CSV table of N, CA and C in Angstrom, one decimal:
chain,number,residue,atom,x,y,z
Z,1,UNK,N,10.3,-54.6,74.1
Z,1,UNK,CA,11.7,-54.1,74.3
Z,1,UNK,C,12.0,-53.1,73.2
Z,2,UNK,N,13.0,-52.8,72.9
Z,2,UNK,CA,14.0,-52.1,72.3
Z,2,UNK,C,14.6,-53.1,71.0
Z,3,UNK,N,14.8,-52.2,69.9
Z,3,UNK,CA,16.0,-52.8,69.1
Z,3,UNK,C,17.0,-52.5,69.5
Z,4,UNK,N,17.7,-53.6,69.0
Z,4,UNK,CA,19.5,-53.8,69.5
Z,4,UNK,C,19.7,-52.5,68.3
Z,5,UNK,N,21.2,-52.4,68.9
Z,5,UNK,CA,21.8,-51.0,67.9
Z,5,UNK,C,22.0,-52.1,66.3
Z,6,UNK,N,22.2,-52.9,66.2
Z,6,UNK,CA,22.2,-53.8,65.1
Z,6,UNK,C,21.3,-54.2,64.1
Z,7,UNK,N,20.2,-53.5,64.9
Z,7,UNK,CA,18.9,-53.9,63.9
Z,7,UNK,C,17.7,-52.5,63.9
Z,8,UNK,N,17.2,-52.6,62.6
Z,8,UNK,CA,16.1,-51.8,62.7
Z,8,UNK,C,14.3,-52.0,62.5
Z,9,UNK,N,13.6,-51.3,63.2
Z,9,UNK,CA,12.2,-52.2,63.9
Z,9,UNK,C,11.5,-51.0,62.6
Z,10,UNK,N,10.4,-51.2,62.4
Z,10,UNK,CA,9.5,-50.5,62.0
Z,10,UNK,C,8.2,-51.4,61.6
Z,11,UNK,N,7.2,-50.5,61.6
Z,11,UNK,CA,5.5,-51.1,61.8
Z,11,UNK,C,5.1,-50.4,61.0
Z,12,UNK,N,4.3,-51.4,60.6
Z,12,UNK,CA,3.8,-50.8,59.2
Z,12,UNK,C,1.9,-51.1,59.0
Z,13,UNK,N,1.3,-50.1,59.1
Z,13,UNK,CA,-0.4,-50.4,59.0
Z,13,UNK,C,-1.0,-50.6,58.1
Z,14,UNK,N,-2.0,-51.1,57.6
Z,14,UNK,CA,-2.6,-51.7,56.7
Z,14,UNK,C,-2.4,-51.2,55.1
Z,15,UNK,N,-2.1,-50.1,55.4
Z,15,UNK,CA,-2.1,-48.9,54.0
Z,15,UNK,C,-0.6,-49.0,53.8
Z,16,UNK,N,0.0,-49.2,54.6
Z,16,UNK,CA,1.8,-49.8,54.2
Z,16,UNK,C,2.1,-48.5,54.9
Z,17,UNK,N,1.6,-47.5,55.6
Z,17,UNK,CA,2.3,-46.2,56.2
Z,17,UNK,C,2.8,-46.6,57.6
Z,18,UNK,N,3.5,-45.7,58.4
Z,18,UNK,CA,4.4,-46.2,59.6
Z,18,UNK,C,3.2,-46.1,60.4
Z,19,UNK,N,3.1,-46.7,61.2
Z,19,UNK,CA,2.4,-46.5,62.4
Z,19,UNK,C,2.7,-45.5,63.5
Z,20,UNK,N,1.3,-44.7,63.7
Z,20,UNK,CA,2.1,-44.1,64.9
Z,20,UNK,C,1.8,-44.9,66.7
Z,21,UNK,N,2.6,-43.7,68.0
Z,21,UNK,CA,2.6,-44.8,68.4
Z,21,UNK,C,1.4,-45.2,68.9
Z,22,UNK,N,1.1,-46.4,69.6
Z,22,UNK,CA,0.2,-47.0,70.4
Z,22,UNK,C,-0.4,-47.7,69.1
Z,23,UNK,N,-0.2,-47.9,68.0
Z,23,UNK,CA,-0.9,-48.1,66.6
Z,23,UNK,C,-0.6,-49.2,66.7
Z,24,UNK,N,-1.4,-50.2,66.2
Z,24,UNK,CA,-0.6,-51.4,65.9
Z,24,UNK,C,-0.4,-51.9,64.4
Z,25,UNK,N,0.8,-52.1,64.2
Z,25,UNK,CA,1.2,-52.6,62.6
Z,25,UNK,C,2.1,-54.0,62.7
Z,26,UNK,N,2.4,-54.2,61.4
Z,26,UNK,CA,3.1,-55.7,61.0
Z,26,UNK,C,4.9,-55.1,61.4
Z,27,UNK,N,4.9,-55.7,62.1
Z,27,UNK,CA,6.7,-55.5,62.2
Z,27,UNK,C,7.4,-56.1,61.5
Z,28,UNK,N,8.4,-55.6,61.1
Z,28,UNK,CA,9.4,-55.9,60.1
Z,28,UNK,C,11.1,-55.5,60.4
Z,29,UNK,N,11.9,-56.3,60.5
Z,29,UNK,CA,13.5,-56.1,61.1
Z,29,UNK,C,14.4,-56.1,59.7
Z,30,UNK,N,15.2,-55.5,59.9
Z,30,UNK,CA,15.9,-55.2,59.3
Z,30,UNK,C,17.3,-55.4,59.7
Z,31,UNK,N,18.6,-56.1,59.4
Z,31,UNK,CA,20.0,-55.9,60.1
Z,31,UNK,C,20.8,-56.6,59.5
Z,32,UNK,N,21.4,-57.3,59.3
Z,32,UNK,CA,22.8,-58.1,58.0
Z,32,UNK,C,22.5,-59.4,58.1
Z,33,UNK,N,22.0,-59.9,56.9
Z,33,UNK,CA,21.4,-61.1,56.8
Z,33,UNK,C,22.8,-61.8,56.6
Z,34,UNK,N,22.4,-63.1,57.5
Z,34,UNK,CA,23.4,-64.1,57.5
Z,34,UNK,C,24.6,-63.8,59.0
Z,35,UNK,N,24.1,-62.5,59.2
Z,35,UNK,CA,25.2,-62.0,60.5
Z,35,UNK,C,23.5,-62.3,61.9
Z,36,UNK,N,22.5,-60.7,61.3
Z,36,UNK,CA,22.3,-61.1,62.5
Z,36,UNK,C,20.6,-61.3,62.4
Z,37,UNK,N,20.7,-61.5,61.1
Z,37,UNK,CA,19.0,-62.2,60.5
Z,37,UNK,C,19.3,-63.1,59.8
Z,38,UNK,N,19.1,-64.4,59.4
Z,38,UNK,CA,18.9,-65.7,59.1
Z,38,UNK,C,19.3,-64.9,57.3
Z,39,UNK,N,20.2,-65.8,56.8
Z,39,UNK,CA,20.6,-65.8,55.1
Z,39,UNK,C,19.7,-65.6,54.0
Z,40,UNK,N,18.4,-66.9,54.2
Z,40,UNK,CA,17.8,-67.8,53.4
Z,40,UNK,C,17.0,-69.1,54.2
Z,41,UNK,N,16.2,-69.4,53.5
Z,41,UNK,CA,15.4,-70.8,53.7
Z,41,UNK,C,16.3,-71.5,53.0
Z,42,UNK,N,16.9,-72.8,53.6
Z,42,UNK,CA,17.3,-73.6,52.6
Z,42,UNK,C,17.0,-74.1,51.7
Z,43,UNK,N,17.7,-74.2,50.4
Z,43,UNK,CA,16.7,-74.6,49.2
Z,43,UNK,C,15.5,-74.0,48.5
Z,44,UNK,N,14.8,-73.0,49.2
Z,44,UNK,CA,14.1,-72.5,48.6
Z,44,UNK,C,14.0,-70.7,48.7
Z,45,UNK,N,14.4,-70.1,47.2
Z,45,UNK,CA,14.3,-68.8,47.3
Z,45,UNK,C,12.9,-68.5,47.0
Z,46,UNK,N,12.0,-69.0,46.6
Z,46,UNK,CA,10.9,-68.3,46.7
Z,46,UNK,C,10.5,-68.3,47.9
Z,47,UNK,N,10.3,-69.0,49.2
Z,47,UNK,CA,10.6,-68.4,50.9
Z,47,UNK,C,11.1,-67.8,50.8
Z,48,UNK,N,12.4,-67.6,50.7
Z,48,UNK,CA,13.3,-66.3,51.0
Z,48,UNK,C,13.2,-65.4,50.5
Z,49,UNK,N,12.6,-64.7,48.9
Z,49,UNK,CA,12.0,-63.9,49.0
Z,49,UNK,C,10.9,-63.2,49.2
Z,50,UNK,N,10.0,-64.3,49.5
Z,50,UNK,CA,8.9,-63.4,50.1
Z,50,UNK,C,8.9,-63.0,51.9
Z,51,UNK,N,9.9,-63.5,52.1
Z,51,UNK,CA,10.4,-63.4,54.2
Z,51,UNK,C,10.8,-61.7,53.6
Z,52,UNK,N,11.3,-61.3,52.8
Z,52,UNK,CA,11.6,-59.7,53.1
Z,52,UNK,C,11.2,-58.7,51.7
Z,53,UNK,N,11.3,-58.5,52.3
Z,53,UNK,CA,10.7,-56.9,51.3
Z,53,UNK,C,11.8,-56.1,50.7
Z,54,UNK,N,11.6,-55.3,49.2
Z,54,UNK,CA,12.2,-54.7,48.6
Z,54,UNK,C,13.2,-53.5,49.2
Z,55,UNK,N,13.3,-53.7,50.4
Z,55,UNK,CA,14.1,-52.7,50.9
Z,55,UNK,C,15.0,-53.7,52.0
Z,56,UNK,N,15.0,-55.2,52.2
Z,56,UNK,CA,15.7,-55.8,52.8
Z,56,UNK,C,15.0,-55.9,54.4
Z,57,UNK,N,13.9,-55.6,54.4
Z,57,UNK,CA,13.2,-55.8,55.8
Z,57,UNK,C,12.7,-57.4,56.3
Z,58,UNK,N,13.0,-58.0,57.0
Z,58,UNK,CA,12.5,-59.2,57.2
Z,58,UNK,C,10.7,-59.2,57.7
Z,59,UNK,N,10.0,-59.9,57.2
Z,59,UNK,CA,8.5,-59.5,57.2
Z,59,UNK,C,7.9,-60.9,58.5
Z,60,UNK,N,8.2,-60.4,59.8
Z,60,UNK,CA,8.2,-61.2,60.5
Z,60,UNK,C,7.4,-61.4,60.9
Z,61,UNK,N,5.7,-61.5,60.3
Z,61,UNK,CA,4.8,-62.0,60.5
Z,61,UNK,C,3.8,-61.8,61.8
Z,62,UNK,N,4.9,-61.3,62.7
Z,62,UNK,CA,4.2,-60.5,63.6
Z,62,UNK,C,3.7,-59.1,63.8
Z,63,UNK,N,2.5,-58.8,65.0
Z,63,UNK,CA,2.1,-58.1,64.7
Z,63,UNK,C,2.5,-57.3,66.5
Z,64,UNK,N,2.9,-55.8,66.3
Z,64,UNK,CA,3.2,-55.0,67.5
Z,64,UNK,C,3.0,-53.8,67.4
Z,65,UNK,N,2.8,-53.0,68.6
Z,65,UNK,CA,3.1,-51.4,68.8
Z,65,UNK,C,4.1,-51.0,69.7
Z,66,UNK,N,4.2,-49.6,69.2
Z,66,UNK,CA,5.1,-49.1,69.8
Z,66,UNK,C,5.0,-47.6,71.1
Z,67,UNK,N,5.1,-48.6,72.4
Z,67,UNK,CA,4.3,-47.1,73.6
Z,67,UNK,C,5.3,-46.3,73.4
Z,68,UNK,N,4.7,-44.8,73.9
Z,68,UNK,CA,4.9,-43.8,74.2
Z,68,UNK,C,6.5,-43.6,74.5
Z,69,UNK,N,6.9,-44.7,75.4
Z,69,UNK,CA,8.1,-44.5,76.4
Z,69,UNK,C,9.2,-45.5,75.3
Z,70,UNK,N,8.6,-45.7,73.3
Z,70,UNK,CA,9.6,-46.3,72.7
Z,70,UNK,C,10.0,-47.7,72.5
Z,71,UNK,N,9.3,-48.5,73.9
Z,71,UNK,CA,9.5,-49.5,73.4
Z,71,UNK,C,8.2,-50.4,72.9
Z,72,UNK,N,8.7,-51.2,72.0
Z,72,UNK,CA,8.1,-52.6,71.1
Z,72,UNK,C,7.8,-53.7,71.9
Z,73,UNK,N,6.1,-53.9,71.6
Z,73,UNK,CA,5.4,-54.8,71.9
Z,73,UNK,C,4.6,-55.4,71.7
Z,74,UNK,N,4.6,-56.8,71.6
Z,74,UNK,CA,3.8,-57.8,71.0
Z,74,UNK,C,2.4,-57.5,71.2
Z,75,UNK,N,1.9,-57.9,69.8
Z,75,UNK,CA,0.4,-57.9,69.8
Z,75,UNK,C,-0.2,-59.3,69.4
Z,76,UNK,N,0.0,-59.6,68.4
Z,76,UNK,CA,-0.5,-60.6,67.7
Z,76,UNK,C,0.3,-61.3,66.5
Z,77,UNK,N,-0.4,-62.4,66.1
Z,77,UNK,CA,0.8,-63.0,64.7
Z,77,UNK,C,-0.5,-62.8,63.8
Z,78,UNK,N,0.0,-62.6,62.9
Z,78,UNK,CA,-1.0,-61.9,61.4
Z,78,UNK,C,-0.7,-63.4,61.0
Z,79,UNK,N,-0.4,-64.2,61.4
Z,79,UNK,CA,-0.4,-65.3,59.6
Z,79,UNK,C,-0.7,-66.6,60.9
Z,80,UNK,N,-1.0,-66.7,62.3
Z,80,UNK,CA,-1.0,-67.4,63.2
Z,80,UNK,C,-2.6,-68.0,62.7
Z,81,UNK,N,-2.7,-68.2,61.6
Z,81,UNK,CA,-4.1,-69.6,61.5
Z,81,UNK,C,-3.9,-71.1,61.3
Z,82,UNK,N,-4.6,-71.7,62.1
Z,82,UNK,CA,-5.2,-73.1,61.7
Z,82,UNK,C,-6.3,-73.6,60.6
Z,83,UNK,N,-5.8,-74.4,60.1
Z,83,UNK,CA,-6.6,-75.1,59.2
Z,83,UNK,C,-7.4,-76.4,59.8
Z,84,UNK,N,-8.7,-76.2,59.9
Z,84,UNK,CA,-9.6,-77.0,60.9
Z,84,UNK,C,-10.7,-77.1,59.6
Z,85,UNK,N,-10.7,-78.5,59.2
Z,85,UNK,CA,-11.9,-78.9,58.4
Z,85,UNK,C,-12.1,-78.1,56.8
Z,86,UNK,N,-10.8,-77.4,57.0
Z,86,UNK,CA,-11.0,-76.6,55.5
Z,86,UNK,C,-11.2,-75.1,55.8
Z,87,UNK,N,-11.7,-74.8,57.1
Z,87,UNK,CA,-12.0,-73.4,57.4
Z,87,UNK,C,-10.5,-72.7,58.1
Z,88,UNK,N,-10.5,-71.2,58.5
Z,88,UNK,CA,-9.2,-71.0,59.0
Z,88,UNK,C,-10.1,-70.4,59.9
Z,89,UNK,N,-8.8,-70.6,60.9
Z,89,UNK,CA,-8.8,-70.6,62.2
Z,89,UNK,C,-8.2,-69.8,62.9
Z,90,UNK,N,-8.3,-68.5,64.1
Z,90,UNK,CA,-7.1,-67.6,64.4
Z,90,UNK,C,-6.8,-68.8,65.7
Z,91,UNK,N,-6.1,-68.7,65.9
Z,91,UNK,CA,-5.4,-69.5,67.0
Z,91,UNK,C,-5.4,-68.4,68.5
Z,92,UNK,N,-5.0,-67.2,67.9
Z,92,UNK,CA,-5.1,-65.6,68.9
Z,92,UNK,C,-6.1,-65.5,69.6
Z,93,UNK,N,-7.8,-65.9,68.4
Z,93,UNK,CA,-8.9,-65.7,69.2
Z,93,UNK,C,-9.0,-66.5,69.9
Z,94,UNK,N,-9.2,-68.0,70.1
Z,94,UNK,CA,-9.1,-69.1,70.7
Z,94,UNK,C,-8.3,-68.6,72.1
Z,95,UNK,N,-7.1,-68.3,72.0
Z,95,UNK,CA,-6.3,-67.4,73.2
Z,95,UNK,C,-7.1,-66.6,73.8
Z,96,UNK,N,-8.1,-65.7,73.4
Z,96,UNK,CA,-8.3,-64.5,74.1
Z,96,UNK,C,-9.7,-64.7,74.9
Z,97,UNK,N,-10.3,-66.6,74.4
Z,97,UNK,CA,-11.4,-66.5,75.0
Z,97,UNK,C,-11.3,-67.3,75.8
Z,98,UNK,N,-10.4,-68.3,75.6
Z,98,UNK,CA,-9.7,-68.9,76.6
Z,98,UNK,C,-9.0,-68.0,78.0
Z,99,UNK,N,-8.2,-66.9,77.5
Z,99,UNK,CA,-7.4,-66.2,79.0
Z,99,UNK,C,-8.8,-65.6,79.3
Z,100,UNK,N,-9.9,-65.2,79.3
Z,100,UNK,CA,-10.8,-64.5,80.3
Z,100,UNK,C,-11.4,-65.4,81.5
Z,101,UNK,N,-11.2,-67.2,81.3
Z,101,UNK,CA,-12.0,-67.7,81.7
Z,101,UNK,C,-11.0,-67.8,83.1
Z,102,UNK,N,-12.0,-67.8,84.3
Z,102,UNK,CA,-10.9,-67.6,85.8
Z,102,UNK,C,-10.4,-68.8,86.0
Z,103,UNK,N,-9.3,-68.4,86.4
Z,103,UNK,CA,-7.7,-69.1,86.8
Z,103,UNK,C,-7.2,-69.4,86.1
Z,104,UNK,N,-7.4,-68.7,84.6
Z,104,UNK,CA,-6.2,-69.0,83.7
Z,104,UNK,C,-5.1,-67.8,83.8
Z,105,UNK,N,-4.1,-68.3,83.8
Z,105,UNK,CA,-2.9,-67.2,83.9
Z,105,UNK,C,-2.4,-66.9,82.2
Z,106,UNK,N,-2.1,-68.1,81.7
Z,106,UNK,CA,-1.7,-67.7,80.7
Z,106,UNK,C,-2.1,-68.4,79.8
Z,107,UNK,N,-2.1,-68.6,78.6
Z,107,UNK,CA,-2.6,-69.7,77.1
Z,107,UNK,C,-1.7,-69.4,76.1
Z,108,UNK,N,-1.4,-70.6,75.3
Z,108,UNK,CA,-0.9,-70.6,73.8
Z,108,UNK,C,-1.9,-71.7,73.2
Z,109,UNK,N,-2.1,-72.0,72.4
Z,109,UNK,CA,-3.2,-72.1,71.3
Z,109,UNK,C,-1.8,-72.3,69.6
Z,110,UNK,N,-2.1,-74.1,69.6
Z,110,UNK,CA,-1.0,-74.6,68.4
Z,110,UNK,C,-2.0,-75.7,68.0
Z,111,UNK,N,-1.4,-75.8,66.5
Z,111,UNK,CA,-2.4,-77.5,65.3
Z,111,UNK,C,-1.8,-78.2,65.8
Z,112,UNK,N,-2.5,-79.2,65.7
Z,112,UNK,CA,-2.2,-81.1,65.5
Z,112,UNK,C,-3.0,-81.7,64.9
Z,113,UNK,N,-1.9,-82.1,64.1
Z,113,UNK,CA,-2.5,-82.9,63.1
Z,113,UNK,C,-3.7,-83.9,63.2
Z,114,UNK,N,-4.3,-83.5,62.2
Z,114,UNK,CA,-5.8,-84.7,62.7
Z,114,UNK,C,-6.0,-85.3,61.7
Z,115,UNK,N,-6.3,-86.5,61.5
Z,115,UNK,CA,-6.7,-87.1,60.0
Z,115,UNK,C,-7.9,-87.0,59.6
Z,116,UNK,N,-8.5,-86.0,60.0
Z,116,UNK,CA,-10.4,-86.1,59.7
Z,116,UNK,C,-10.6,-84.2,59.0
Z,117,UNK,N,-10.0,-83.3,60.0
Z,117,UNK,CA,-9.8,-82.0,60.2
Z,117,UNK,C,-8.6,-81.9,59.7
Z,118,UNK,N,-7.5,-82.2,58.9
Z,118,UNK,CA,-6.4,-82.1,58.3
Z,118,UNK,C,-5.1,-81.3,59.7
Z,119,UNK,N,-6.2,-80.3,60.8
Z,119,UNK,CA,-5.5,-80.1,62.6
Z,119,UNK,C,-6.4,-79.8,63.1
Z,120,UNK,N,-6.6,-79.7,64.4
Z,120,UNK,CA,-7.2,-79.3,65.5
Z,120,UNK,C,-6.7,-78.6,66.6
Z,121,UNK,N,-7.3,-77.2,67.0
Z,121,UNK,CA,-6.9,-76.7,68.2
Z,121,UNK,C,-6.3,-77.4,69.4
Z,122,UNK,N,-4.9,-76.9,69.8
Z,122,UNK,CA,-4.6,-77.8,71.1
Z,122,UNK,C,-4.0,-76.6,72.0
Z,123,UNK,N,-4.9,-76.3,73.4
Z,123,UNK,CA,-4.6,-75.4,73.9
Z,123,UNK,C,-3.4,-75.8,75.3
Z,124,UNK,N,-2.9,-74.7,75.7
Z,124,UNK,CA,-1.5,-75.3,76.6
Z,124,UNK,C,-2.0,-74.0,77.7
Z,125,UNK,N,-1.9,-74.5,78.8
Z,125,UNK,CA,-2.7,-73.3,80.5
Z,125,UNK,C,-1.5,-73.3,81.2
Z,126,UNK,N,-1.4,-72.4,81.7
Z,126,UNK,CA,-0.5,-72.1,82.9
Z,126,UNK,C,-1.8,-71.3,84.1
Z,127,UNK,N,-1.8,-71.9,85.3
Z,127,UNK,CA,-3.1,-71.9,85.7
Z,127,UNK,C,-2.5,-70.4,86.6
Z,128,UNK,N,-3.6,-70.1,87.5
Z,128,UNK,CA,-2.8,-68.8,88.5
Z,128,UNK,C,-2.4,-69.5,89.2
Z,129,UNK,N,-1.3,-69.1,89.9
Z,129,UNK,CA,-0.9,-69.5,91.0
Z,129,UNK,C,-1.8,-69.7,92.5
């Protein structure tokens, strides 16, 4: 989609430069914290300062581009790992090898807690219709 007139989008590529479009970078929002972006973590400002950047951008962990026709869209979550056995884990890949297999329509890929593997992969299908 579109940013609301209230807020501001921008993508940022590995080198910290803006992305151009079809690029994919880390998105970051910007708009009046406490109005129409979250204040603070409760209790803890070291969360809260590392959620935004020196210019007041919220560092939302997600990752998106921007088509041709302007609007913003999801790619991926840059910080979306599992901790399985001590090793990390993308939970994304898991997703993407999962949606090729036929009759899956859709996948999300989340931890649970394991007492052996500290979590383990738990995948969620939405089958085709």
């Amino acid at each position: 989609g579109r940013a609301a007139p209230e807020y501001e989008f921008r993508l940022l590529n590995e080198r910290g430069q803006p992305c151009a479009p079809g690029e994919t970078g880390d998105l970051a929002i910007r708009g009046r914290r406490g109005l129409s972006l979250f204040a603070e973590y409760v209790d803890d400002p070291a969360a809260t300062a590392a959620a935004f950047d020196a210019e007041g951008f919220l560092l939302t962990g997600d990752r998106a581009f921007r088509a041709a026709d302007g609007f913003f869209y999801f790619a991926d979550r840059a910080t979306d790992m599992l901790k399985v056995g001590g090793e990390n884990v993308s939970a994304a890949e898991i997703e993407r090898v999962i949606a090729v297999v036929p009759g899956v329509r859709e996948v999300a890929v989340v931890g649970r807690p394991d007492p052996l593997l500290d979590e383990v992969p738990v995948a969620f299908l939405l089958p085709v219709d």
